[in-house]
Amino acid sequence: MLNLVLFGPPGAGKGTQSQKLIDKYNLVHLSTGDILRAEISQGTQLGTEAKQLMDQGILVPDEVVIGMISNKLDSNKDAAGFIFDGFPRTVAQAEALDGLLKSKNSEISCMIALEVSNSELLNRLLLRGKDSGRPDDANAEIIARRIEEYNNKTAPVANYYKAQDKFCSINGIGSIDDIFTSISTVINDL
Ligand code: ADP
């Protein structure tokens, strides 16, 4: 199985590159952000609770997203592999994911980190906010909170995979196709 973690701060391009990876490698895309937004649009209780936090740029509790991922792994038993996008976002989530995959006799193949400067991120997110309609893209203060959450809680996840020798970093500035070529090279060398 090819199980990839796509890693990077908000606005790094994880969603864009995921789409291309799914097509090329036939992977199931699991984006916790997308799953949470689907819960919100369906008006579920989980969605209503998550929305309060997401609109402020704060992470939702680990057990909520771990439960969501566990369900998705169970409902995609025949997948050739997964691309995890926006998950794991804390070390506790990374540990839980290892446990879930192990129980299915599988493991993470590699974490691919997209490196993008803070100023470029802010520009991209404000631009995206103009047409994404996402409340958390709409103002600079909330975006700054998301980047702060990322630096405090999510950046340490890179060390978790470095310790397992599964970390690979890619320059996330450049054309979409050039970045995709760099990612594909990493995958083909696995
Ligand atoms: P981005 O990476 O652009 O910030 P996402 O769609 O991945 O966008 O996430 C949007 C919001 O959803 C986050 O700010 C957070 O509130 C919530 N969220 C998504 N994934 C997770 C996760 N794995 N753990 C906790 N909260 C999450």
Short mmCIF file of C-alpha atoms and ligand atoms in Angstrom, two decimals:
data_model
loop_
_atom_site.label_atom_id
_atom_site.label_comp_id
_atom_site.label_asym_id
_atom_site.label_seq_id
_atom_site.Cartn_x
_atom_site.Cartn_y
_atom_site.Cartn_z
CA MET A 1 0.00 0.00 0.00
CA LEU A 2 1.10 3.54 -0.69
CA ASN A 3 0.09 5.67 2.28
CA LEU A 4 1.18 9.28 2.05
CA VAL A 5 0.89 12.10 4.54
CA LEU A 6 0.83 15.44 2.77
CA PHE A 7 2.13 18.04 5.18
CA GLY A 8 2.42 21.79 5.20
CA PRO A 9 0.88 24.93 6.66
CA PRO A 10 -2.54 26.24 5.58
CA GLY A 11 -2.24 27.44 1.99
CA ALA A 12 0.79 25.28 1.18
CA GLY A 13 -1.05 23.61 -1.70
CA LYS A 14 -1.93 20.27 -0.14
CA GLY A 15 -5.40 20.14 -1.70
CA THR A 16 -4.14 21.01 -5.19
CA GLN A 17 -1.36 18.43 -5.12
CA SER A 18 -3.61 15.78 -3.53
CA GLN A 19 -5.94 15.97 -6.50
CA LYS A 20 -3.09 15.24 -8.90
CA LEU A 21 -1.71 12.44 -6.71
CA ILE A 22 -5.10 10.70 -6.52
CA ASP A 23 -5.32 10.62 -10.31
CA LYS A 24 -1.78 9.39 -10.87
CA TYR A 25 -1.51 6.80 -8.07
CA ASN A 26 -5.15 5.80 -7.65
CA LEU A 27 -5.26 6.68 -3.95
CA VAL A 28 -8.21 7.44 -1.70
CA HIS A 29 -8.03 11.06 -0.55
CA LEU A 30 -8.81 11.65 3.14
CA SER A 31 -8.92 15.34 4.00
CA THR A 32 -10.13 15.97 7.54
CA GLY A 33 -10.92 19.60 6.57
CA ASP A 34 -13.17 18.41 3.72
CA ILE A 35 -14.83 15.77 5.93
CA LEU A 36 -15.51 18.38 8.62
CA ARG A 37 -16.93 20.84 6.07
CA ALA A 38 -19.21 18.06 4.76
CA GLU A 39 -20.46 17.49 8.33
CA ILE A 40 -21.12 21.22 8.63
CA SER A 41 -23.10 21.39 5.39
CA GLN A 42 -25.14 18.34 6.44
CA GLY A 43 -25.93 20.12 9.71
CA THR A 44 -24.81 17.24 11.94
CA GLN A 45 -24.08 17.80 15.64
CA LEU A 46 -20.40 17.03 15.03
CA GLY A 47 -20.38 19.64 12.27
CA THR A 48 -22.05 22.27 14.41
CA GLU A 49 -19.53 21.76 17.21
CA ALA A 50 -16.54 21.68 14.86
CA LYS A 51 -17.66 24.85 13.07
CA GLN A 52 -17.33 26.94 16.24
CA LEU A 53 -13.64 26.03 16.42
CA MET A 54 -12.86 26.03 12.70
CA ASP A 55 -14.28 29.53 12.22
CA GLN A 56 -11.82 30.76 14.83
CA GLY A 57 -8.89 28.93 13.25
CA ILE A 58 -8.57 26.51 16.18
CA LEU A 59 -8.01 22.75 15.78
CA VAL A 60 -10.93 20.46 16.59
CA PRO A 61 -10.27 17.81 19.30
CA ASP A 62 -8.01 14.88 18.40
CA GLU A 63 -10.60 12.22 19.25
CA VAL A 64 -13.09 13.74 16.78
CA VAL A 65 -10.76 13.62 13.78
CA ILE A 66 -9.22 10.26 14.76
CA GLY A 67 -12.73 8.75 14.87
CA MET A 68 -13.51 10.20 11.44
CA ILE A 69 -10.34 8.74 9.92
CA SER A 70 -10.93 5.36 11.55
CA ASN A 71 -14.40 5.21 9.93
CA LYS A 72 -13.01 6.15 6.52
CA LEU A 73 -10.29 3.48 6.71
CA ASP A 74 -12.96 0.90 7.53
CA SER A 75 -15.18 1.98 4.67
CA ASN A 76 -12.35 1.84 2.09
CA LYS A 77 -10.98 -1.63 2.76
CA ASP A 78 -9.97 -2.32 -0.86
CA ALA A 79 -8.04 0.92 -1.40
CA ALA A 80 -4.63 0.76 -3.09
CA GLY A 81 -3.50 3.36 -0.59
CA PHE A 82 -4.43 6.64 1.05
CA ILE A 83 -3.40 10.21 0.91
CA PHE A 84 -3.83 11.93 4.25
CA ASP A 85 -4.35 15.66 3.78
CA GLY A 86 -4.60 17.90 6.84
CA PHE A 87 -4.15 14.88 9.10
CA PRO A 88 -2.31 14.07 11.35
CA ARG A 89 -2.12 17.61 12.70
CA THR A 90 -0.87 16.75 16.20
CA VAL A 91 1.58 14.17 17.52
CA ALA A 92 -1.33 12.39 19.26
CA GLN A 93 -3.09 12.08 15.88
CA ALA A 94 0.11 10.70 14.31
CA GLU A 95 0.41 8.07 17.03
CA ALA A 96 -3.24 7.11 16.63
CA LEU A 97 -2.84 6.83 12.85
CA ASP A 98 0.13 4.48 13.26
CA GLY A 99 -2.03 2.30 15.50
CA LEU A 100 -4.97 2.29 13.07
CA LEU A 101 -2.76 1.34 10.12
CA LYS A 102 -0.89 -1.29 12.10
CA SER A 103 -4.16 -3.02 12.95
CA LYS A 104 -4.67 -3.31 9.18
CA ASN A 105 -1.11 -4.62 8.68
CA SER A 106 -0.14 -1.40 6.98
CA GLU A 107 1.91 1.73 7.70
CA ILE A 108 2.72 5.23 6.48
CA SER A 109 5.07 5.12 3.48
CA CYS A 110 6.22 8.71 3.67
CA MET A 111 5.40 12.22 4.86
CA ILE A 112 5.80 14.76 2.07
CA ALA A 113 6.19 18.31 3.41
CA LEU A 114 5.51 21.34 1.20
CA GLU A 115 7.74 24.24 2.27
CA VAL A 116 6.29 27.72 1.68
CA SER A 117 7.24 31.05 3.29
CA ASN A 118 4.82 32.78 5.68
CA SER A 119 4.35 35.86 3.48
CA GLU A 120 3.47 33.71 0.45
CA LEU A 121 0.98 31.74 2.60
CA LEU A 122 -0.84 34.84 3.77
CA ASN A 123 -1.15 36.11 0.19
CA ARG A 124 -2.45 32.79 -1.09
CA LEU A 125 -5.03 32.42 1.69
CA LEU A 126 -6.37 35.94 1.37
CA LEU A 127 -6.65 35.41 -2.39
CA ARG A 128 -8.40 32.05 -1.89
CA GLY A 129 -10.76 33.71 0.63
CA LYS A 130 -12.13 35.92 -2.12
CA ASP A 131 -13.81 32.99 -3.86
CA SER A 132 -13.63 29.95 -1.54
CA GLY A 133 -16.32 31.38 0.71
CA ARG A 134 -14.56 29.73 3.64
CA PRO A 135 -15.08 31.84 6.78
CA ASP A 136 -11.61 30.88 8.04
CA ASP A 137 -9.97 32.31 4.88
CA ALA A 138 -11.78 35.62 5.17
CA ASN A 139 -9.62 37.66 7.51
CA ALA A 140 -5.95 38.04 8.32
CA GLU A 141 -6.46 37.58 12.07
CA ILE A 142 -8.03 34.12 11.69
CA ILE A 143 -5.41 33.10 9.16
CA ALA A 144 -2.71 34.17 11.62
CA ARG A 145 -4.37 32.00 14.32
CA ARG A 146 -4.32 28.99 11.96
CA ILE A 147 -0.64 29.53 11.21
CA GLU A 148 0.01 29.83 14.97
CA GLU A 149 -1.87 26.56 15.64
CA TYR A 150 0.21 25.01 12.89
CA ASN A 151 3.50 26.21 14.37
CA ASN A 152 2.59 25.14 17.93
CA LYS A 153 0.79 21.84 17.39
CA THR A 154 1.36 20.63 13.85
CA ALA A 155 4.99 21.48 13.04
CA PRO A 156 6.20 18.94 15.70
CA VAL A 157 4.54 16.17 13.70
CA ALA A 158 7.41 16.48 11.19
CA ASN A 159 9.85 15.34 13.88
CA TYR A 160 7.66 12.32 14.57
CA TYR A 161 8.15 11.12 10.98
CA LYS A 162 11.80 12.24 10.83
CA ALA A 163 12.47 9.91 13.77
CA GLN A 164 11.00 7.06 11.68
CA ASP A 165 13.06 8.13 8.67
CA LYS A 166 9.88 8.84 6.71
CA PHE A 167 10.16 12.59 6.18
CA CYS A 168 10.75 14.28 2.87
CA SER A 169 10.64 18.01 2.22
CA ILE A 170 9.74 19.65 -1.13
CA ASN A 171 9.90 23.29 -2.22
CA GLY A 172 6.24 24.37 -2.37
CA ILE A 173 6.87 27.56 -4.37
CA GLY A 174 6.85 27.28 -8.17
CA SER A 175 4.44 26.01 -10.77
CA ILE A 176 1.85 23.38 -9.76
CA ASP A 177 3.30 20.97 -12.32
CA ASP A 178 6.91 21.44 -11.22
CA ILE A 179 5.96 20.82 -7.59
CA PHE A 180 4.01 17.74 -8.64
CA THR A 181 7.05 16.43 -10.54
CA SER A 182 9.17 16.81 -7.37
CA ILE A 183 6.58 14.91 -5.33
CA SER A 184 6.32 12.15 -7.92
CA THR A 185 10.10 11.74 -7.91
CA VAL A 186 10.04 11.21 -4.15
CA ILE A 187 7.24 8.63 -4.45
CA ASN A 188 8.89 6.75 -7.28
CA ASP A 189 12.08 6.47 -5.20
CA LEU A 190 10.26 4.94 -2.21
P1 ADP B 1 -6.12 24.45 5.89
O1 ADP B 1 -5.03 23.43 5.88
O2 ADP B 1 -6.14 25.31 4.67
O3 ADP B 1 -6.16 25.27 7.15
P2 ADP B 1 -8.18 22.43 6.32
O4 ADP B 1 -9.36 22.31 5.44
O5 ADP B 1 -7.22 21.31 6.33
O6 ADP B 1 -7.51 23.78 5.84
O7 ADP B 1 -8.65 22.69 7.84
C1 ADP B 1 -9.57 23.69 8.18
C2 ADP B 1 -9.87 23.62 9.69
O8 ADP B 1 -10.45 22.34 10.01
C3 ADP B 1 -8.66 23.73 10.62
O9 ADP B 1 -8.29 25.05 10.89
C4 ADP B 1 -9.19 22.99 11.86
O10 ADP B 1 -10.04 23.81 12.62
C5 ADP B 1 -10.02 21.87 11.28
N1 ADP B 1 -9.23 20.62 11.08
C6 ADP B 1 -8.96 20.02 9.88
N2 ADP B 1 -8.21 18.92 10.06
C7 ADP B 1 -7.97 18.82 11.39
C8 ADP B 1 -7.24 17.91 12.21
N3 ADP B 1 -6.58 16.86 11.67
N4 ADP B 1 -7.21 18.11 13.55
C9 ADP B 1 -7.86 19.13 14.10
N5 ADP B 1 -8.56 20.05 13.39
C10 ADP B 1 -8.63 19.90 12.05
#
